[in-house]
Short mmCIF file of C-alpha atoms in Angstrom, two decimals:
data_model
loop_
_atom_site.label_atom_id
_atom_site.label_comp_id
_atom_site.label_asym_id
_atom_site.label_seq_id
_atom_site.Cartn_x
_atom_site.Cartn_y
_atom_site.Cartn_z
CA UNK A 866 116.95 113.47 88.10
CA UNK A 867 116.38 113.51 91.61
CA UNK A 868 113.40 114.78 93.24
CA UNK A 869 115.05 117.25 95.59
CA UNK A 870 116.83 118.85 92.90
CA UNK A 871 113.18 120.81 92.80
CA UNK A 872 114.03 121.80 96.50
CA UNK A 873 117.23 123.46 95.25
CA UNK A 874 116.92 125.01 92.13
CA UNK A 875 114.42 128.13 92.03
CA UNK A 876 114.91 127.78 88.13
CA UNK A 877 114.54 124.13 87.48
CA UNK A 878 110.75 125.11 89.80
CA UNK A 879 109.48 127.52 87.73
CA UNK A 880 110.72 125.18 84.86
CA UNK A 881 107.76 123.18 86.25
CA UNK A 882 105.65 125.83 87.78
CA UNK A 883 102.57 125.16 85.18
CA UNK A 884 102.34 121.21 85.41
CA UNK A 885 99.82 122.15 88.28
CA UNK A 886 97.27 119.44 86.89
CA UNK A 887 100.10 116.51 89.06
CA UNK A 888 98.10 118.19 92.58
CA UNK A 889 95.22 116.89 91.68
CA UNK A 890 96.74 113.21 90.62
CA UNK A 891 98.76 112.89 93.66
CA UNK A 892 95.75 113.87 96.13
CA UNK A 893 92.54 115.57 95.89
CA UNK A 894 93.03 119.53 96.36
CA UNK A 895 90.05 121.08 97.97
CA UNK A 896 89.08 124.35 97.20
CA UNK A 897 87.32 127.36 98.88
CA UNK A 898 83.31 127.26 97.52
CA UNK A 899 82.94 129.51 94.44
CA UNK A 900 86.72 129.92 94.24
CA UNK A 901 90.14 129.20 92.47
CA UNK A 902 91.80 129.48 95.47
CA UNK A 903 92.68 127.73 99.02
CA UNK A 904 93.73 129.06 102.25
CA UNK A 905 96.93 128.10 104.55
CA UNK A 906 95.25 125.87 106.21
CA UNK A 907 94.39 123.76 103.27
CA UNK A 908 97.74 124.06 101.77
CA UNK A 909 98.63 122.14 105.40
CA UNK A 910 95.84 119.79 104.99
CA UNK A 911 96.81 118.72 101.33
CA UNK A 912 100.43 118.47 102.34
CA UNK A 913 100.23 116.70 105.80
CA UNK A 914 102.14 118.72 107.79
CA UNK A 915 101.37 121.29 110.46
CA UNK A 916 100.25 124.77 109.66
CA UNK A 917 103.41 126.53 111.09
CA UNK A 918 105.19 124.43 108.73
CA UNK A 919 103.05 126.09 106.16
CA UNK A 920 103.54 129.75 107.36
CA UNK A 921 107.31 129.22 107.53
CA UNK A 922 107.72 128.39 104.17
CA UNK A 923 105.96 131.27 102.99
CA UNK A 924 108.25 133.44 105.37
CA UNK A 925 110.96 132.00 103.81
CA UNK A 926 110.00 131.83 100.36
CA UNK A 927 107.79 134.80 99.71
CA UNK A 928 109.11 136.53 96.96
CA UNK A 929 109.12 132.94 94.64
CA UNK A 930 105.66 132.63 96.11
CA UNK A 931 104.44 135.49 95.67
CA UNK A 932 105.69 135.65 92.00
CA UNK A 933 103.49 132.11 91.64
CA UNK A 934 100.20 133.67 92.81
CA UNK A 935 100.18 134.31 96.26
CA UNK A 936 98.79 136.95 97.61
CA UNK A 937 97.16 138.38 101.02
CA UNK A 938 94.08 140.32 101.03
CA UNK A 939 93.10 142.72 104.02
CA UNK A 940 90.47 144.42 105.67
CA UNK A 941 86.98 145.14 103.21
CA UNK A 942 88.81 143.09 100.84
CA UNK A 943 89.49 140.28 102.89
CA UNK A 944 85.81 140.32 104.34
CA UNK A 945 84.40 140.19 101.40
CA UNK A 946 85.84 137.19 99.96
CA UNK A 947 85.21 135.57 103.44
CA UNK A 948 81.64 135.82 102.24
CA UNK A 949 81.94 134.93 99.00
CA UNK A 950 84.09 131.91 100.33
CA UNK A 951 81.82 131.21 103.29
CA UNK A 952 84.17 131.63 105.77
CA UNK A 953 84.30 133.49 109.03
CA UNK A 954 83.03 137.40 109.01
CA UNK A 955 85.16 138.05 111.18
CA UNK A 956 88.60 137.37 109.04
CA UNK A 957 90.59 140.80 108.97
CA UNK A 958 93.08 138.96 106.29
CA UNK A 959 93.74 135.54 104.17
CA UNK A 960 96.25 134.57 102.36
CA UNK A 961 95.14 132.90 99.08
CA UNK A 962 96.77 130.40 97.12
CA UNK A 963 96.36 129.99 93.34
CA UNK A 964 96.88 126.20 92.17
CA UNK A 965 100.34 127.22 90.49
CA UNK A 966 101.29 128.79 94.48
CA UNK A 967 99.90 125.61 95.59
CA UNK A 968 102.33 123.41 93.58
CA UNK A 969 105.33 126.05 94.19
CA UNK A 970 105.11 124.71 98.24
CA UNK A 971 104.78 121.20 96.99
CA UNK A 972 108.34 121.87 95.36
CA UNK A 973 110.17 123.16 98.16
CA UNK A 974 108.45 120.97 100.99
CA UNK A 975 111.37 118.61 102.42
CA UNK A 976 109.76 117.33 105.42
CA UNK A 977 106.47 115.86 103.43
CA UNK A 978 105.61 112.63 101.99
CA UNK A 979 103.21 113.99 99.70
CA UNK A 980 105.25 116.94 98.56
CA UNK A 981 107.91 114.38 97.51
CA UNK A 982 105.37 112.48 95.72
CA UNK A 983 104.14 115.50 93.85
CA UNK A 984 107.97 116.27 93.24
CA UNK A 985 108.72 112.99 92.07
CA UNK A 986 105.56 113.20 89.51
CA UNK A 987 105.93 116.23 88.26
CA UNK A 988 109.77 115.24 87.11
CA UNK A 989 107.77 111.97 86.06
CA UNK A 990 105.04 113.50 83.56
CA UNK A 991 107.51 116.43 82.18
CA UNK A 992 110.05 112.86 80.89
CA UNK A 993 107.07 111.31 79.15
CA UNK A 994 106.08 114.13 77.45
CA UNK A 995 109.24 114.63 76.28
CA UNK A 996 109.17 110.84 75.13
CA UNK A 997 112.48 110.27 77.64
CA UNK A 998 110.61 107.36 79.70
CA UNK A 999 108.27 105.37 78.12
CA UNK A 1000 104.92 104.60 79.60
CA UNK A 1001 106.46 101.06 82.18
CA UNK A 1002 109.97 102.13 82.42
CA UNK A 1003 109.34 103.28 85.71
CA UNK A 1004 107.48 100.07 86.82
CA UNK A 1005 104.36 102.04 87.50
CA UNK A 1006 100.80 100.99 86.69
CA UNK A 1007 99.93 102.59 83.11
CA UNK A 1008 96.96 104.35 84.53
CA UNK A 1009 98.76 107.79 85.43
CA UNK A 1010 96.32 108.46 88.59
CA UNK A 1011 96.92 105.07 89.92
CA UNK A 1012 100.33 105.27 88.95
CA UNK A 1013 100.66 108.46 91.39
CA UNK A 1014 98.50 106.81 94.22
CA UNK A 1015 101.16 103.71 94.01
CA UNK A 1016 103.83 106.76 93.96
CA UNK A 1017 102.31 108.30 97.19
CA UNK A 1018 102.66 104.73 98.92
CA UNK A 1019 105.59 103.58 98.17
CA UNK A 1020 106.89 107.23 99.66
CA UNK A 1021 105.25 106.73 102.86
CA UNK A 1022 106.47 103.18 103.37
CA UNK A 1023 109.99 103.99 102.56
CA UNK A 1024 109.78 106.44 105.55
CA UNK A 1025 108.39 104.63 107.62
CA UNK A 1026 111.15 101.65 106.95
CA UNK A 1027 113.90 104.70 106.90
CA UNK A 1028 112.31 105.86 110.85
CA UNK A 1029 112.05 102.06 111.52
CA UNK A 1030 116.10 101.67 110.63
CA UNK A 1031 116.44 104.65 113.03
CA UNK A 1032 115.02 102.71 116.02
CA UNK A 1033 116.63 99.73 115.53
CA UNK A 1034 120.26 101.21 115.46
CA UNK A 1035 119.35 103.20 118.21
CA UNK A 1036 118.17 100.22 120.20
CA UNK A 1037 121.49 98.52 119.15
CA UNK A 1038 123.35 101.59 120.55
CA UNK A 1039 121.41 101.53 124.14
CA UNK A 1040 122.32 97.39 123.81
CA UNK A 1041 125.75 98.35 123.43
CA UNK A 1042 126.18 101.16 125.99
CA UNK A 1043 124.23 97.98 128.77
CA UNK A 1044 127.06 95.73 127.40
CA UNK A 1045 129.76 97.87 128.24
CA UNK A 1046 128.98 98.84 131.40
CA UNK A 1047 127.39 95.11 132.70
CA UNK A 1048 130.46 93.44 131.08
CA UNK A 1049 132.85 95.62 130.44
CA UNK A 1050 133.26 97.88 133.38
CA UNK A 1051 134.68 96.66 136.84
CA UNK A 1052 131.16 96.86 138.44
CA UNK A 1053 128.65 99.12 139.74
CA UNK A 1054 128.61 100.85 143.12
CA UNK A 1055 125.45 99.11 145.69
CA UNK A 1056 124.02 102.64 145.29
CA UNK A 1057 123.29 102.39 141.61
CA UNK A 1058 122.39 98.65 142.01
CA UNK A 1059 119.80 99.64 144.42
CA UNK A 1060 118.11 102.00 141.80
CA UNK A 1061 118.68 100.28 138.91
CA UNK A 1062 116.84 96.77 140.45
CA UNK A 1063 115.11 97.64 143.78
CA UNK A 1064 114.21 101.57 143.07
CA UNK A 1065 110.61 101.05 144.46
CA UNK A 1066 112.41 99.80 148.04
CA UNK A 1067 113.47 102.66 149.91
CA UNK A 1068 117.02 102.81 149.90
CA UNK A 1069 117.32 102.82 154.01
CA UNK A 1070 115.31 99.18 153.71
CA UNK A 1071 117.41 98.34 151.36
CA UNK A 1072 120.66 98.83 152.88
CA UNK A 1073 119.53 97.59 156.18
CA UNK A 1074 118.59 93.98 154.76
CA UNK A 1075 122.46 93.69 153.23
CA UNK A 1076 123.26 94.37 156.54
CA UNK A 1077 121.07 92.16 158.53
CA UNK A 1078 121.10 89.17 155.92
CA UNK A 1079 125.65 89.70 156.32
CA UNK A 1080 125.81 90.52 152.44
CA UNK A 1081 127.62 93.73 153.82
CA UNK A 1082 129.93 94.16 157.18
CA UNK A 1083 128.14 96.08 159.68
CA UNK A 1084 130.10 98.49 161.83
CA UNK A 1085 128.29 101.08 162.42
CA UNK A 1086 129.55 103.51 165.20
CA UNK A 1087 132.46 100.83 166.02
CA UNK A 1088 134.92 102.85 165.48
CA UNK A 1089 136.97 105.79 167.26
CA UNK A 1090 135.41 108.85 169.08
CA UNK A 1091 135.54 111.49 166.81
CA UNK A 1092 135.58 114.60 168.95
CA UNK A 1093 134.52 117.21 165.89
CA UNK A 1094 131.03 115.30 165.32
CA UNK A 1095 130.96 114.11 169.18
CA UNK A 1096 130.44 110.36 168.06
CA UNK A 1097 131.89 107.33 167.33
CA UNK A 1098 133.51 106.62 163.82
CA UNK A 1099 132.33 103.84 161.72
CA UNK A 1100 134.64 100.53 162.13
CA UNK A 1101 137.19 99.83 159.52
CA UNK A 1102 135.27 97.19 157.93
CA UNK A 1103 132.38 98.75 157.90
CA UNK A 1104 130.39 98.23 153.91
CA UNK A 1105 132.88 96.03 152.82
CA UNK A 1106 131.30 92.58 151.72
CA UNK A 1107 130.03 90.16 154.41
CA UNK A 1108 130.42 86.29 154.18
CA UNK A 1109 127.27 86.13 151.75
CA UNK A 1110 128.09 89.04 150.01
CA UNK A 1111 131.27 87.67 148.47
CA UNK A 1112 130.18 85.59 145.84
CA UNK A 1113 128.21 89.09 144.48
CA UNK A 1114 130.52 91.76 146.03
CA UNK A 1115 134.36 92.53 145.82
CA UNK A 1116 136.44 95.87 147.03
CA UNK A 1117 137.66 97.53 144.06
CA UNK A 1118 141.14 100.21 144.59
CA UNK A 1119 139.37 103.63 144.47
CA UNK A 1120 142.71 105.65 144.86
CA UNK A 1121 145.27 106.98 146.99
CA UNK A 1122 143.76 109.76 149.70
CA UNK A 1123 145.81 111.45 152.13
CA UNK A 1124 148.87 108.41 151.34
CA UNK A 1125 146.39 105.71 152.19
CA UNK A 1126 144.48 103.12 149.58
CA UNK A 1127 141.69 103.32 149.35
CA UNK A 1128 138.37 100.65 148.48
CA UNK A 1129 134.68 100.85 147.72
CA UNK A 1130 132.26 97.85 147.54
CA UNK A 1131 131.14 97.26 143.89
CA UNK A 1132 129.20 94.45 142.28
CA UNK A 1133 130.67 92.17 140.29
CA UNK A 1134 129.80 92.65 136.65
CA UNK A 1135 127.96 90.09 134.35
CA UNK A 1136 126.40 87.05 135.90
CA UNK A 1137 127.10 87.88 139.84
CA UNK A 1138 125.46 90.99 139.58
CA UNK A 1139 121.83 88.95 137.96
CA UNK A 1140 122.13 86.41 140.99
CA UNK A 1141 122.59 88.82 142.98
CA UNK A 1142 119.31 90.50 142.09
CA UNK A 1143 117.61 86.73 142.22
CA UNK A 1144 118.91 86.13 145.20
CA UNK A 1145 117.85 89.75 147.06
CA UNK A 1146 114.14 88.89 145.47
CA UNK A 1147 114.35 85.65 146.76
CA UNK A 1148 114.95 87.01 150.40
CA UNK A 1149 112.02 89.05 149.82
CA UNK A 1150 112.57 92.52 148.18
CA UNK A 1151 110.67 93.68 145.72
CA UNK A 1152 112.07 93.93 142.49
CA UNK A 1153 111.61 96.64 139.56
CA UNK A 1154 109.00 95.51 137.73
CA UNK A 1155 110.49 96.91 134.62
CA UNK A 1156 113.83 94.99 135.31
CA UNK A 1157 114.62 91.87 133.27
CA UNK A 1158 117.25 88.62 133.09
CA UNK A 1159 118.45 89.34 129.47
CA UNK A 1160 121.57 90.59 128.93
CA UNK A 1161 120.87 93.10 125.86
CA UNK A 1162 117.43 93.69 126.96
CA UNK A 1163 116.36 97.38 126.33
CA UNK A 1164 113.05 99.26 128.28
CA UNK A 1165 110.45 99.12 126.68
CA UNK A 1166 111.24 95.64 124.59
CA UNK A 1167 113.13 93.05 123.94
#
C-alpha cells in the first residue's frame, strides 16, 4: 500500500491511530517538562515545516483532530499549565497535542519528508505484525530504529533528486526557448541586442558608435522639412546597415503601411549576431559581464 493512501482515507488513519510508538522511531518527539503533551510549535519542529503549515492543518482537520486528542485550553486553565509546563505567564491559550494527535498530523502531512517517513513506517510495522513482510523484505537494516533513520534518508534524498529533475528540465526549457529565438527566429531588433549584450552602455553611446564606426547609415535630419514638427525628416536610409554592418545586419520586410513596404534593421541570428558582439567589444564597448559565447548557455550556469 502506498503511503498517501493515509492522506486520503480518514478510516484507514484511525486504523493506525494507536501505532504512536513509530514518532518516536522516526525522530525524537520532545515534550513539554512534566507533560504528555506538545505545543504547535513542536508539532512544526518535529515535522519540519513552518508553523502556519501546522495551524492550517488543524483548521482543516479539526474535528479528526480533535477526536485524536487535541484540545485548546484558555484563560486560568491555560495559565496554569503554562506553569506547570514552564512556559510563558503570559499565554491566554495553547493548544495541546496528545502523542496519538501528534501522529494524526504526521498522517495527513503531504508537504513533509518526515511525515512521509512516519507514514511509510507506520504501514511498515502494522505488515510485520501481521507476519505480511518478513523482517528484510523491505531491504531495510533489521534493527527497526535504524531501519526508520535509513527510511527518513532515503525520503529526503529522493526529494531532493525529484527538485533536482525539476531544475534540470527547466534549464532545458530556458535552453530551448534561447535556441529558438538565436536560431530559429529571423533576428533580433539593435534595440534588444543593445540590452541583451551592452545593457551597462547607455543606449545613446551605444547607438552613436554604430553610427560613427558605419555599422549603421547615418541620416539624421537629411531628409525633407516637415512643417508639423518644424524640422527636417530623417533621410531614407537612415538605420539601415552601413558597409560594416552588413556582414552582422540585414533589413527584414516589416509590412505594408499606408501601400508602402516597409523594413527594420535586425541582426542576423546564430553566429553573426556572437561576432557581432566580439567585434563591438573589440572596438571598445563594454560588454555584459553576465553575457557568454555558448550557444545553450543559461544565467546563472552552464
Amino acid at each position: 500500500m502506498n503511503e498517501l493512501a493515509l492522506t486520503e482515507s480518514a478510516s484507514l488513519r484511525e486504523q493506525y491511530a494507536d501505532r504512536v510508538e513509530v514518532l518516536d522511531r522516526v525522530k525524537k518527539l520532545r515534550q513539554l517538562k512534566g507533560t504528555d503533551h506538545v505545543t504547535v510549535e513542536i508539532v512544526a519542529d518535529y515535522y519540519e515545516v513552518p508553523i502556519e503549515t501546522i495551524k492550517s492543518t488543524i483548521k482543516n482537520n479539526r474535528a479528526e483532530l480533535t477526536k485524536n486528542g487535541l484540545h485548546v485550553l484558555r484563560g486560568r486553565e491555560a495559565r496554569s499549565f503554562a506553569d506547570l509546563a514552564g512556559l510563558s505567564s503570559a499565554i491566554t491559550q495553547i493548544a495541546l497535542f496528545p502523542r496519538r494527535a501528534v501522529l494524526n498530523v504526521g498522517q495527513l502531512l503531504r508537504g513533509s519528508d518526515v511525515a512521509k517517513a512516519v507514514r511509510t513506517a507506520l504501514l511498515d510495522a502494522e505488515e510485520r505484525d501481521a507476519g505480511l513482510v518478513p523482517a528484510q523484505a523491505s531491504g531495510l537494516p533489521g534493527d527497526y530504529e535504524e531501519a526508520l533513520a535509513a527510511l527518513l534518508v532515503k525520503v529526503r534524498r529522493e526529494k531532493a533528486l525529484e527538485a533536482d529533475n525539476q531544475k534540470l528540465t527547466a534549464r532545458a526549457e530556458i535552453a530551448e526557448r534561447k535556441f529558438e529565438e538565436f536560431e530559429g527566429g529571423p533576428g533580433i531588433t539593435l534595440t534588444k541586442f543593445h540590452k541583451k549584450y551592452f545593457s551597462e552602455v547607455p543606449a545613446r553611446v551605444f547607438f552613436e558608435h554604430l553610427y560613427s564606426r558605419g555599422y549603421l547609415i547615418d541620416q539624421r535630419g537629411m531628409g525633407a522639412w516637415d512643417e508639423k514638427n518644424q524640422s527636417y525628416k530623417d533621410g531614407p536610409q537612415h538605420f539601415e546597415p552601413g558597409f560594416k554592418g552588413k556582414p552582422f545586419l540585414y533589413l527584414h520586410e516589416a509590412g505594408i503601411f499606408r501601400k508602402k513596404r516597409r523594413f527594420k534593421t535586425l541582426v542576423r541570428p546564430g553566429d553573426p549576431e556572437l561576432n557581432f558582439k566580439h567585434r563591438l567589444v573589440a572596438d571598445g564597448l563594454r560588454g555584459n559581464a553576465h553575457t557568454t559565447d555558448y550557444l545553450f548557455a543559461i544565467e546563472g550556469g552552464r
